Short mmCIF file of C-alpha atoms in Angstrom, two decimals:
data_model
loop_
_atom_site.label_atom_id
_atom_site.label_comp_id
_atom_site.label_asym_id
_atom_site.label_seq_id
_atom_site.Cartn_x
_atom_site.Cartn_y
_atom_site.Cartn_z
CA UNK G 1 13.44 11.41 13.62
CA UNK G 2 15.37 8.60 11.90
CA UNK G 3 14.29 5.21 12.16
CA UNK G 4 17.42 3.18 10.89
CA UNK G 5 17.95 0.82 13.32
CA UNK G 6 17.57 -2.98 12.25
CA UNK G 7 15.79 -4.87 15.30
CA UNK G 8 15.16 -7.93 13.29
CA UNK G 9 11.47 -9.46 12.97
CA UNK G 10 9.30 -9.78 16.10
CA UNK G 11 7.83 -13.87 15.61
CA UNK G 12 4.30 -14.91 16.75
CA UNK G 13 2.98 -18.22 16.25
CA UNK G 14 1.06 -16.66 13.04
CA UNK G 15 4.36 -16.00 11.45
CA UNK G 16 6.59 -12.50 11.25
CA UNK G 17 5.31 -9.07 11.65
CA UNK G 18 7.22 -6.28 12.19
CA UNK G 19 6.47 -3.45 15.26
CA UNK G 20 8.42 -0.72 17.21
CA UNK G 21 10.77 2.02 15.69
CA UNK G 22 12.39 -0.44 12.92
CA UNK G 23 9.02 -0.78 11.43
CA UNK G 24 9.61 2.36 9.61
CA UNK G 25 12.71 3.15 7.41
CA UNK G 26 12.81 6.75 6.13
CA UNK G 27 14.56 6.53 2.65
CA UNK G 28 16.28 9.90 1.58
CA UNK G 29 18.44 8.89 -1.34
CA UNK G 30 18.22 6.21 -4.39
CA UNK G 31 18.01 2.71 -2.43
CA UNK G 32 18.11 -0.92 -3.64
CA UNK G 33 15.79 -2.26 -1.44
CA UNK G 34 16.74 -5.90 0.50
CA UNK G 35 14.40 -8.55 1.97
CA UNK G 36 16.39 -8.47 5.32
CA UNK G 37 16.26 -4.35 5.73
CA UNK G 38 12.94 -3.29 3.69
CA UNK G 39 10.83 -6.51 3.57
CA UNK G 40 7.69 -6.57 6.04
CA UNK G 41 8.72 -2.73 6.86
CA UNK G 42 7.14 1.08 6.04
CA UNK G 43 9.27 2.63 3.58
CA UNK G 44 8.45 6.32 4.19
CA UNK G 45 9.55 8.36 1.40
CA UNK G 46 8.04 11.58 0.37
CA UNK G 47 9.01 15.50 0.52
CA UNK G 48 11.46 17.76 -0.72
CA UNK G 49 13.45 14.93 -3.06
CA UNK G 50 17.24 17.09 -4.16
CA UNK G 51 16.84 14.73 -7.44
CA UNK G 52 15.25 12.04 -8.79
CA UNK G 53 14.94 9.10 -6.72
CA UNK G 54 14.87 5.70 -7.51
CA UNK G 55 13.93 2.42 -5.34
CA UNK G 56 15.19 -0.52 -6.83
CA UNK G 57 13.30 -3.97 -5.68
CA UNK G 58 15.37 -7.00 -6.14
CA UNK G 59 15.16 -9.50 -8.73
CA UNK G 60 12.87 -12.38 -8.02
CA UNK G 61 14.85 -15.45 -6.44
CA UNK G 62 12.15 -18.34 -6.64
CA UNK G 63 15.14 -21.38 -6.44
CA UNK G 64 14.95 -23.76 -3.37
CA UNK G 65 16.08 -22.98 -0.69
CA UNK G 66 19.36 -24.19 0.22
CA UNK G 67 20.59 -26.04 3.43
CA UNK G 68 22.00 -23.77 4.89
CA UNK G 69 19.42 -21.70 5.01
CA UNK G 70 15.97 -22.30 6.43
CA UNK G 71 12.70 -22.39 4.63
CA UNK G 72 9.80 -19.58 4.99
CA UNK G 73 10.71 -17.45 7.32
CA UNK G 74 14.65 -17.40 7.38
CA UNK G 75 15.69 -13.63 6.17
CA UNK G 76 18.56 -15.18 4.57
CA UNK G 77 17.40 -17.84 2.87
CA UNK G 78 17.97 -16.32 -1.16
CA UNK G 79 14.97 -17.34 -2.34
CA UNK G 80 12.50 -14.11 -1.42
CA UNK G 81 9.15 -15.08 -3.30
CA UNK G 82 6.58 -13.58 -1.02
CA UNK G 83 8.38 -10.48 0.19
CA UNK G 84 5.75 -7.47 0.93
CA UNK G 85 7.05 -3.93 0.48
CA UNK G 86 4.94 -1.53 1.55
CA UNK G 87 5.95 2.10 -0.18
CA UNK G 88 4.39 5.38 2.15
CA UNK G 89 4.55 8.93 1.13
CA UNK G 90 4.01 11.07 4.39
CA UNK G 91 4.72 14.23 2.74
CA UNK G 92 3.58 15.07 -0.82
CA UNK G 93 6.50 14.82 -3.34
CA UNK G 94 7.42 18.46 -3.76
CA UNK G 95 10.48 18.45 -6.15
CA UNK G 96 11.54 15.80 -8.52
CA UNK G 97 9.74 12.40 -7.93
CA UNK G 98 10.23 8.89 -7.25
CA UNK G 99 10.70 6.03 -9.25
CA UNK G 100 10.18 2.30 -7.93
CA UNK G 101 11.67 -0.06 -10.63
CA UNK G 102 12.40 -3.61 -11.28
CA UNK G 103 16.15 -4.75 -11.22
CA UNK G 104 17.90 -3.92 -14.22
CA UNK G 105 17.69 -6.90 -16.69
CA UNK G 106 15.70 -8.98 -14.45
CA UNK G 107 12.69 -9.32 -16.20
CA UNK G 108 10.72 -8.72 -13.55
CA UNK G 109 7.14 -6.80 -14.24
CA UNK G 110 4.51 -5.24 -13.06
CA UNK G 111 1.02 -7.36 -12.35
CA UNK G 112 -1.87 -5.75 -10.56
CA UNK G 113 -3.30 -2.54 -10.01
CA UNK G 114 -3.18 0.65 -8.35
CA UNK G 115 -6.42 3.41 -7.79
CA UNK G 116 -5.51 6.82 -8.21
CA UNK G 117 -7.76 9.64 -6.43
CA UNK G 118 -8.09 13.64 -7.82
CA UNK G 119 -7.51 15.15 -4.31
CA UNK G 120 -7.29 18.53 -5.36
CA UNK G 121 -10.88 19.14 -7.80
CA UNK G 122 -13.02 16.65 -9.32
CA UNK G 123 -12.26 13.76 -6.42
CA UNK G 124 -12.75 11.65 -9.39
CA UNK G 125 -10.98 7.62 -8.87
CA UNK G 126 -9.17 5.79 -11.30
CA UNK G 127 -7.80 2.29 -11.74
CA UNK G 128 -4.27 1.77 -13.60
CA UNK G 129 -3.78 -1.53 -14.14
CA UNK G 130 0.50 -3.05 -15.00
CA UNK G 131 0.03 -4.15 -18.15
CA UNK G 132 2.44 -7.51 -16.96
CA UNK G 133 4.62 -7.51 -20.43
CA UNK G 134 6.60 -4.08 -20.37
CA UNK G 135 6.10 -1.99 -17.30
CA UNK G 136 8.58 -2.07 -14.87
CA UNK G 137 8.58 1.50 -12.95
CA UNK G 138 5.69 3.09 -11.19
CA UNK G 139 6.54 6.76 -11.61
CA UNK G 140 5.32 9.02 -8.60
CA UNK G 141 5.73 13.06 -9.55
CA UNK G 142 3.79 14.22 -6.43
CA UNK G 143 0.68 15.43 -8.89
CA UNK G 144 -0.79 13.43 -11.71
CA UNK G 145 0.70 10.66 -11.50
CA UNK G 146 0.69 10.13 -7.78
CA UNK G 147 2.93 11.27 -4.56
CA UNK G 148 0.27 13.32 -2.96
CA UNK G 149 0.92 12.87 1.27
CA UNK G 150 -1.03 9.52 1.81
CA UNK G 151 0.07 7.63 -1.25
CA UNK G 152 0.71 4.09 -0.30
CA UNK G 153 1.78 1.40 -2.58
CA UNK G 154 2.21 -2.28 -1.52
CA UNK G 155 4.50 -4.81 -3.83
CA UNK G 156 4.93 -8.03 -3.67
CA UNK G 157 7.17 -11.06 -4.93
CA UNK G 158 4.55 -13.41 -6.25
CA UNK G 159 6.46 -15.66 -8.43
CA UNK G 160 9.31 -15.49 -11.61
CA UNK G 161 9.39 -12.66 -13.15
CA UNK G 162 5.82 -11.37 -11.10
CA UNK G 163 5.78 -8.78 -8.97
CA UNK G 164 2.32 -7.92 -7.26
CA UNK G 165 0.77 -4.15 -7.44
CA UNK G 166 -1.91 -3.12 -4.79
CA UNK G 167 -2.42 0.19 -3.75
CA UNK G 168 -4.15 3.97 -3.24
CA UNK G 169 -2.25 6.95 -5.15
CA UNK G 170 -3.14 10.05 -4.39
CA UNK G 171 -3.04 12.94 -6.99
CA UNK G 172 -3.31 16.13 -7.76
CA UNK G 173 -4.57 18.02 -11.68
CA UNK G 174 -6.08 14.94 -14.14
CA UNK G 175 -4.48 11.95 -12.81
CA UNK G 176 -2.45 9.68 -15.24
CA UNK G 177 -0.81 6.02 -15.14
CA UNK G 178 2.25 5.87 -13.10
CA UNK G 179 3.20 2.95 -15.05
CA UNK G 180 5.57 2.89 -16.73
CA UNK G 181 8.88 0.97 -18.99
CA UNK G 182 12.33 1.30 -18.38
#
């Protein structure tokens, strides 16, 4: 079932959050990812990729906002420090894999870290940790690096040039970095 449709943010007096069928968005092919379509959302991606696919976040806009546009919570204001994408894999990455990367010539890294678990032996956990001077792509290949149905990755925009890692890969065989440079 696709989940495409853009129903714009649901406000509360706490702020935005984001509920009903355009909480999801199932991405198939290699996406640049937006504040206004992927920000606050699910992005499910997982299964039986036909070739290498690549999410590309957006460079880092921390300028003021302008007048036009309203402060905080205004989707189209340019400046989109504090944006949360939240990566799912619902289905273990069966053919090629999935790279999240930085904008090209951005110089936007990597800070934080992600926990990777041995689902299929040892159930031995690791910590990776974005070294925050080169890496730029998290590689998922749906074993040892990550991709395994229930991986979930959250990244955020926490300042110039920063973007914030959190999350739970799940592997499969000795699990390995997904970090990686471009």
């Amino acid at each position: 079932m696709a989940r495409t449709t853009f129903q714009g943010p649901v406000r509360s007096l706490g702020g935005i959050y984001q509920q009903g069928p355009a909480s999801v968005v199932d991405i198939t092919t290699s996406t640049t990812l937006s504040p206004e379509e992927h920000g606050g959302r699910i992005i499910a991606v997982g299964g039986s990729l036909a070739a290498a696919l690549t999410l590309t976040l957006p460079a880092i806009n921390v300028s003021t906002n302008s007048t036009t546009s309203g402060p905080g919570q205004d989707p189209s204001t340019a400046n989109n420090e504090g944006v949360v994408y939240t990566i799912w894999v619902p289905t273990t990455i069966s053919t090629s894999s999935l790279k999240i990367g930085t904008t090209s010539g951005s110089s936007d890294l990597y800070v934080g870290s992600l926990i990777s678990v041995d689902t299929d032996t040892s159930g031995a956990v690791v910590g990776f940790t974005a070294n925050g001077s080169s890496n730029d792509f998290i590689n998922l290949n749906g074993t040892t690096t990550g991709g395994v149905a229930g991986t979930c990755i959250q990244i955020v925009a926490i300042a110039a040039n920063k973007y914030m890692v959190k999350g739970q890969l799940l592997g499969s065989g000795t699990v390995a970095t997904p970090f990686a440079d471009s």
